[in-house]
Coordinates of N, CA, C and O in Angstrom, one line a residue:
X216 N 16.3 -10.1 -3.7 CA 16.3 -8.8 -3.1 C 15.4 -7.9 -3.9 O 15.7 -7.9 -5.1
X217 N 14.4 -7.0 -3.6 CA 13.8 -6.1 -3.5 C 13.8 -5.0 -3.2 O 13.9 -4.9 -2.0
X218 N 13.8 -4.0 -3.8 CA 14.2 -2.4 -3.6 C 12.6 -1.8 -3.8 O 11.8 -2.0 -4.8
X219 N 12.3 -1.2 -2.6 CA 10.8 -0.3 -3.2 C 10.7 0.9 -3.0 O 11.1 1.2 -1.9
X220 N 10.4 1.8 -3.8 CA 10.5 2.9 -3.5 C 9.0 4.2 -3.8 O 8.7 4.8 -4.8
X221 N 8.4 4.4 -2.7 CA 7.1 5.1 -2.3 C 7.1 6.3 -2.8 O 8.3 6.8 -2.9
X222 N 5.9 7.1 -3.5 CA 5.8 8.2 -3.6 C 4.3 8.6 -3.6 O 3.4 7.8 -3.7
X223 N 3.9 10.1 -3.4 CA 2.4 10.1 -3.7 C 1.7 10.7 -2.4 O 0.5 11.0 -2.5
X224 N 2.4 10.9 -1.4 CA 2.0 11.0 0.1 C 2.2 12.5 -0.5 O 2.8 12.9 -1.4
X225 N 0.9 13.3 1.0 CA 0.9 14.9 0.9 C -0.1 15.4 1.8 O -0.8 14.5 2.3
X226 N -0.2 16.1 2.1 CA -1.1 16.8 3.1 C -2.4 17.5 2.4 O -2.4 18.6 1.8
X227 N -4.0 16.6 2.6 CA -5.0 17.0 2.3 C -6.2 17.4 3.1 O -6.2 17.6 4.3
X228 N -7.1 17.6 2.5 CA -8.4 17.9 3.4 C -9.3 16.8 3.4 O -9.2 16.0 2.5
X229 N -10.3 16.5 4.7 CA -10.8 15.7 4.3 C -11.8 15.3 3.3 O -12.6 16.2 3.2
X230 N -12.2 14.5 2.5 CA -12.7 14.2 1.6 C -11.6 14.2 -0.3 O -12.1 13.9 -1.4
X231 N -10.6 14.6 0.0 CA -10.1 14.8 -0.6 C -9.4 13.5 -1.3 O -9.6 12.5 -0.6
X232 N -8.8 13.2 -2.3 CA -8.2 12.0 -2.9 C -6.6 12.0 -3.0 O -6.0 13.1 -3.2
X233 N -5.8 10.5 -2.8 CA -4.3 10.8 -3.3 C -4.2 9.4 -4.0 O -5.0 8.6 -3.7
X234 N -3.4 9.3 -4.8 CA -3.0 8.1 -5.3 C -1.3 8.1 -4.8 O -0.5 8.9 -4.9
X235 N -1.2 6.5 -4.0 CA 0.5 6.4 -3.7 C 0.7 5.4 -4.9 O -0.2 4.9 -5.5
X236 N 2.0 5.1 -5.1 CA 2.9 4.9 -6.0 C 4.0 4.4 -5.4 O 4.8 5.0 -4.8
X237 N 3.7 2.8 -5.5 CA 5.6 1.7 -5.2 C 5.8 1.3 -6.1 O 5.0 0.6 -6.6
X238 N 7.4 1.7 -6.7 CA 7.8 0.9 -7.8 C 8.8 0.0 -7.0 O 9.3 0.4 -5.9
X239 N 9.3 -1.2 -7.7 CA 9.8 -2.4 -7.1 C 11.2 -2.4 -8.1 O 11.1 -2.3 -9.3
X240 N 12.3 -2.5 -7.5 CA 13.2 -2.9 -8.7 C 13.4 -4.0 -8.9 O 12.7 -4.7 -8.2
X241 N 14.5 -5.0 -10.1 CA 14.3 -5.8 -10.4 C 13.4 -5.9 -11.2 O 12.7 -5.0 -11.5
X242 N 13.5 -7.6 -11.9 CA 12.9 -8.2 -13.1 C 11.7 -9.4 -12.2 O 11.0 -10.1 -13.0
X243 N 11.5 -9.7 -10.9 CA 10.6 -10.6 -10.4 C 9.2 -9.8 -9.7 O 8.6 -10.2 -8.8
X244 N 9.0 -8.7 -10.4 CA 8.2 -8.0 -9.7 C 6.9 -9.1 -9.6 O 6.4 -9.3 -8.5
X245 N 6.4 -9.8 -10.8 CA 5.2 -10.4 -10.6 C 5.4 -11.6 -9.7 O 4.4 -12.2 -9.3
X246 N 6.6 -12.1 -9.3 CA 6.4 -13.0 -8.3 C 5.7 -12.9 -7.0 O 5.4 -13.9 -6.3
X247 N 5.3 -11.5 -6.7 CA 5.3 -11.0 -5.0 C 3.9 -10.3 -5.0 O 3.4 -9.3 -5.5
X248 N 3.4 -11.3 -4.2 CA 2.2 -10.5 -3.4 C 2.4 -9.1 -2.4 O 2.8 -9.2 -1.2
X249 N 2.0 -7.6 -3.2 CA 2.3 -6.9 -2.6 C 0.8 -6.3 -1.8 O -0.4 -6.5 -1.7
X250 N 1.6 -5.6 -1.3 CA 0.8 -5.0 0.1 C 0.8 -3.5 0.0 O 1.7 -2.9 -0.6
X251 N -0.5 -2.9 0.9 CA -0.2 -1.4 1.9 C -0.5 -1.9 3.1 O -1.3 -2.7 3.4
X252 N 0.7 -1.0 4.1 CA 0.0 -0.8 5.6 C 0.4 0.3 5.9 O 1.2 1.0 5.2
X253 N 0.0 0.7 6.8 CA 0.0 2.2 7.3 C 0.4 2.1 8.8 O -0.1 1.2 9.6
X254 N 1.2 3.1 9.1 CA 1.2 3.2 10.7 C 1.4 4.6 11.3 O 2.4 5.2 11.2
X255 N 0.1 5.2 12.2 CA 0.0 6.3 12.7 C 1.2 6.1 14.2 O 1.7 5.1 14.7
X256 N 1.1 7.6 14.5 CA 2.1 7.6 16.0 C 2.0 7.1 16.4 O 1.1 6.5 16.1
X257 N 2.5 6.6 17.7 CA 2.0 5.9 18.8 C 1.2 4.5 18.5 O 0.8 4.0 19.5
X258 N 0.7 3.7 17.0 CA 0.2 2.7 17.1 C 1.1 1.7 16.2 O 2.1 2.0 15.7
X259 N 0.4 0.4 16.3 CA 0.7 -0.7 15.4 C 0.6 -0.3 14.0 O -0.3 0.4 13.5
X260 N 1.6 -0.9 13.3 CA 1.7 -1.0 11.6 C -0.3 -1.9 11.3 O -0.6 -2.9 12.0
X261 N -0.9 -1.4 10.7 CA -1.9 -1.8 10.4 C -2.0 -2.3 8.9 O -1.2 -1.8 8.2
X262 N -2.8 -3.2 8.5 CA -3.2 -3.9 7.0 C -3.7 -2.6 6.8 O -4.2 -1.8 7.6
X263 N -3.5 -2.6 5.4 CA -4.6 -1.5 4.7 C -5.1 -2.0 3.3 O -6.2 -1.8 2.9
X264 N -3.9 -2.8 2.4 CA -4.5 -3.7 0.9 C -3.6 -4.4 0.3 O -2.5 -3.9 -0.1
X265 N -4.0 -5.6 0.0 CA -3.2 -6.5 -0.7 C -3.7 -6.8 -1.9 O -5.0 -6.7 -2.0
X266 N -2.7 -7.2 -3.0 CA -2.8 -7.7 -4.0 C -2.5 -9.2 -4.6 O -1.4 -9.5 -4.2
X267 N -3.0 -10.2 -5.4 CA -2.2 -11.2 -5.8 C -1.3 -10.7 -6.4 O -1.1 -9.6 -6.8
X268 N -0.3 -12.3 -6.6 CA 0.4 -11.8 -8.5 C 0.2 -11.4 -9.4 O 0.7 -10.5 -10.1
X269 N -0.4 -11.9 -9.5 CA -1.1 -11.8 -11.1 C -2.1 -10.3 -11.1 O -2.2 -9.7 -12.1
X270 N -2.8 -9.6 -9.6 CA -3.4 -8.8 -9.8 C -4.8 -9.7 -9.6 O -5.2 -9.3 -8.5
X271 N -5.3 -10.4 -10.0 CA -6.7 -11.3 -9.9 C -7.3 -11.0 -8.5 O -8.5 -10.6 -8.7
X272 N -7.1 -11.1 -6.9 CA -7.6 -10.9 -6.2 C -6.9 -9.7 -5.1 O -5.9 -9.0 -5.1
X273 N -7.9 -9.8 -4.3 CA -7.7 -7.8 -3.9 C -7.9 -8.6 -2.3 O -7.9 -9.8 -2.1
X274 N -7.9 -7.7 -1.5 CA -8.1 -7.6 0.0 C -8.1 -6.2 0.3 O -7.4 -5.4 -0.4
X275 N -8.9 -5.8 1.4 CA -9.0 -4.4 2.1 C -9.0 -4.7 3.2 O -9.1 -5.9 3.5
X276 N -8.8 -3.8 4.3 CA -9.4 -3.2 5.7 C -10.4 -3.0 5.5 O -10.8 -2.5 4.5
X277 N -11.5 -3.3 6.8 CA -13.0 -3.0 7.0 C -13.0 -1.2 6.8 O -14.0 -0.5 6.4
X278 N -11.8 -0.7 7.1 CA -11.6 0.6 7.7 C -12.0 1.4 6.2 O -12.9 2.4 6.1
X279 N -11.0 0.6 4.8 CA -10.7 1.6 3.7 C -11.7 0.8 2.5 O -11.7 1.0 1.2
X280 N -12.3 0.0 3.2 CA -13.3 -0.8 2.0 C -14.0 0.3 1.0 O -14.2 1.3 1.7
X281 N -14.3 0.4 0.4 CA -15.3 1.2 -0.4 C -14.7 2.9 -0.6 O -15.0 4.1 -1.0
X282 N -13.6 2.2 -0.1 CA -12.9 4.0 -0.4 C -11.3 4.0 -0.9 O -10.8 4.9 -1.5
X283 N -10.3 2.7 -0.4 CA -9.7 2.8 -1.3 C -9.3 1.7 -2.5 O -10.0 0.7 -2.4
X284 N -8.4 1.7 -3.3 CA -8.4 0.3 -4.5 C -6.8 0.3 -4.5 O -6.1 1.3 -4.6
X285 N -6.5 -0.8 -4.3 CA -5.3 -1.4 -4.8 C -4.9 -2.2 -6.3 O -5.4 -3.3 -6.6
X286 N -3.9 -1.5 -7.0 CA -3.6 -2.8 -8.4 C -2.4 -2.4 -8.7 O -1.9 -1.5 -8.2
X287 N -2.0 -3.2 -9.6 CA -0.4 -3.1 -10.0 C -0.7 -3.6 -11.4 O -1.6 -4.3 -11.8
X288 N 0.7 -3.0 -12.2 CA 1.1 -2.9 -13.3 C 2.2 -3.5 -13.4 O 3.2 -3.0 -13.0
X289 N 2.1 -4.6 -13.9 CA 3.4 -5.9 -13.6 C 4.7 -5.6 -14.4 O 5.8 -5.8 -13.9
X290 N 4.3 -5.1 -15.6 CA 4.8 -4.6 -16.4 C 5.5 -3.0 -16.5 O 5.8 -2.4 -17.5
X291 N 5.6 -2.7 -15.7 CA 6.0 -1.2 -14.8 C 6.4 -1.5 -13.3 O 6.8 -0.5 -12.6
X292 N 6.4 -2.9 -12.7 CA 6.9 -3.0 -11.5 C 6.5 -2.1 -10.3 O 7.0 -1.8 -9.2
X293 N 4.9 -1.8 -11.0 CA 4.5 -0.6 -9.9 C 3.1 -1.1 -9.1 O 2.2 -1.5 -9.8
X294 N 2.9 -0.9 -8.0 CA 1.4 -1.4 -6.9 C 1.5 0.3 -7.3 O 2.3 1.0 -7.9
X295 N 0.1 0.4 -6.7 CA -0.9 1.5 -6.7 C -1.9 1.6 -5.8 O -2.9 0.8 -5.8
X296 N -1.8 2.6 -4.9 CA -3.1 3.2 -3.8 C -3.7 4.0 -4.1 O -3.4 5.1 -3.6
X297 N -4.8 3.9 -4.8 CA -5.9 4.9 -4.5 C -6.5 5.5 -3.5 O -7.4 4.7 -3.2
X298 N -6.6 6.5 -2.8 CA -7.4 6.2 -1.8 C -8.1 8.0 -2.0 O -7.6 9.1 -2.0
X299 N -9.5 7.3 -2.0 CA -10.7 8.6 -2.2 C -11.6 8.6 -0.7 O -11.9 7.7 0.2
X300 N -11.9 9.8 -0.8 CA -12.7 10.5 0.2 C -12.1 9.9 1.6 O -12.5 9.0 2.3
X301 N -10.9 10.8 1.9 CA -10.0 10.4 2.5 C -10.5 11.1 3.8 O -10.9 12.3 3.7
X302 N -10.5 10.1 5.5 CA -10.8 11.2 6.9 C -9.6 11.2 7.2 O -8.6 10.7 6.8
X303 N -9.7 12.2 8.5 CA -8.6 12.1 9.2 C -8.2 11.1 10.0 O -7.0 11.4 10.0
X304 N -8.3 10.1 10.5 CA -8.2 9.0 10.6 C -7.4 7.9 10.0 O -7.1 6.9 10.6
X305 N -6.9 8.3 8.2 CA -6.4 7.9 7.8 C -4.7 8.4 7.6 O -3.8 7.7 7.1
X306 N -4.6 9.5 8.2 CA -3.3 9.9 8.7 C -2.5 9.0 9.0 O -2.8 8.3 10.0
X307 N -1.4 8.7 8.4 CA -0.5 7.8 8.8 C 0.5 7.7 7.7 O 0.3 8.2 6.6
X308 N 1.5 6.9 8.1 CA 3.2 6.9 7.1 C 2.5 5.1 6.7 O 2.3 4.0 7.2
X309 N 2.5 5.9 5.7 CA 1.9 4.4 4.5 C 3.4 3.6 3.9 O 4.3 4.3 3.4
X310 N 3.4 2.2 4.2 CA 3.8 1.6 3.9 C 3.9 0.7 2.3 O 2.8 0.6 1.9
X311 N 4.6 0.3 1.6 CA 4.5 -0.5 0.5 C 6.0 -1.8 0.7 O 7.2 -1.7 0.7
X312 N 4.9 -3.4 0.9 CA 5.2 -4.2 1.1 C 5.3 -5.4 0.0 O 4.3 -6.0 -0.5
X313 N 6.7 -5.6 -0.2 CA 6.5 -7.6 -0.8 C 6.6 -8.8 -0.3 O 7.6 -8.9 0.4
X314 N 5.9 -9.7 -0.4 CA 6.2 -10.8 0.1 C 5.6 -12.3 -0.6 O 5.1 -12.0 -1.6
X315 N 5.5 -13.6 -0.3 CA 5.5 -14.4 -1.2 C 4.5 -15.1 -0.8 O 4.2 -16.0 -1.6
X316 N 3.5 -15.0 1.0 CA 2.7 -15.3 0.7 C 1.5 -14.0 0.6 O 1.8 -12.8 0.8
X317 N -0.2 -14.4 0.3 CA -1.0 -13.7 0.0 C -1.8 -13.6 1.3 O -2.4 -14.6 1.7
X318 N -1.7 -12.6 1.9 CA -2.0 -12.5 3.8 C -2.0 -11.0 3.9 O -1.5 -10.1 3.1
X319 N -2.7 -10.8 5.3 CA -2.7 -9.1 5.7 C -1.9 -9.4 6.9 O -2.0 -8.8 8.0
X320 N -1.1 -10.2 6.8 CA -0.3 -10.2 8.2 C 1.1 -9.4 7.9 O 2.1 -9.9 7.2
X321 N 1.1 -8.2 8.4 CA 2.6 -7.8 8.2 C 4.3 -8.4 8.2 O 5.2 -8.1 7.5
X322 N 4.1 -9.5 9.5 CA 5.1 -9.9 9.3 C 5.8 -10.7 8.4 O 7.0 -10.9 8.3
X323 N 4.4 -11.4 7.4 CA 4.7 -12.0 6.9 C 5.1 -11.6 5.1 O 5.2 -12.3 4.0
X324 N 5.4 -10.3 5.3 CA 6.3 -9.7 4.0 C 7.7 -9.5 4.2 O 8.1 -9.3 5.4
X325 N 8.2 -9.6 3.5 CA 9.7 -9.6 3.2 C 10.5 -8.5 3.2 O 11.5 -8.4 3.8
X326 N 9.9 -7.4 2.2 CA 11.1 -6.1 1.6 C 9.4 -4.9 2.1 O 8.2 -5.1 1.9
X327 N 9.8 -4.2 2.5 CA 9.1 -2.9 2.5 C 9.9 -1.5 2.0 O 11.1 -1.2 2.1
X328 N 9.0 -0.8 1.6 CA 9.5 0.8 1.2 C 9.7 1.5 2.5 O 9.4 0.9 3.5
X329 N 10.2 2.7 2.3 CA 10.8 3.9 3.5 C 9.7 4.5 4.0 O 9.8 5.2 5.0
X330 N 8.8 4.4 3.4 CA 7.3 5.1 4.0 C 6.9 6.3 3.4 O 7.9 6.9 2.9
X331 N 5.8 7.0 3.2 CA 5.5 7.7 2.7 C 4.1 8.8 3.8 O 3.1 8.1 4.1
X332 N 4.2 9.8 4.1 CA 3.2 10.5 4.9 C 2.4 10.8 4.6 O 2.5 11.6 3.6
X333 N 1.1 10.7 5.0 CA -0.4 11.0 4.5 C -0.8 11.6 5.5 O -0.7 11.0 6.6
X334 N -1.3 12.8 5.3 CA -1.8 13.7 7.0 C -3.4 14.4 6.0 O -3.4 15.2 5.1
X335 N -4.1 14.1 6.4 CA -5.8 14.4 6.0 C -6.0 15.3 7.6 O -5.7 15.0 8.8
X336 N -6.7 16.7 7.0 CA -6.8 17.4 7.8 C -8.3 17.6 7.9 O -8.8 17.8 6.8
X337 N -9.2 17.5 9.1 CA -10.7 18.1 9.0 C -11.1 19.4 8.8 O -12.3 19.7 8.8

């Protein structure tokens, strides 16, 4: 069992930067390939970034390639979203996901956080 718990969400302008923040409780944090996904109103939970265990390989969305970074501190039980030069578009209740395999398929994580709100305004 996994406890996660989101922070870091806020209301910006566009071009603007946030970093979110999942810490995981527990002592197996490096076992779990974690994740972001994001889900605006009215749509599907979307991939947004995964991580290995170890941290060694990354995955993005075509959407947030070159604008945001995902990593974790194994050692602190904590993933990390960067996300710079942020549009509106990217509005949405950001998710933070564990799971055991390494995939952008949502369903296939396990424990997720309560969500966190990101509203980028033009």
């Amino acid at each position: 069992q996994v406890q996660l718990v989101e922070s870091g969400g806020g209301l910006v302008q566009a071009g603007d930067s946030l970093r979110l923040s999942c810490i995981a409780s527990g002592r197996t944090f490096s076992n779990y390939v974690m994740g972001w996904f994001r889900q605006a109103p009215g749509k599907e939970r979307d991939f947004v970034a995964a991580i290995s265990r170890s941290g060694s390989s990354t995955d993005y969305a075509d959407s947030v390639k070159g604008r945001f970074t995902i990593w974790r501190d194994n050692a602190r039980n904590t993933v990390y979203l960067q996300m710079n030069s942020l549009k509106p578009e990217d509005t949405a209740v950001y998710y933070c996901a564990a799971g055991s395999a390494y995939t952008v398929v949502a369903r296939s994580y396990n424990y997720w956080g309560q969500g966190t709100q990101v509203t980028v305004s033009s």
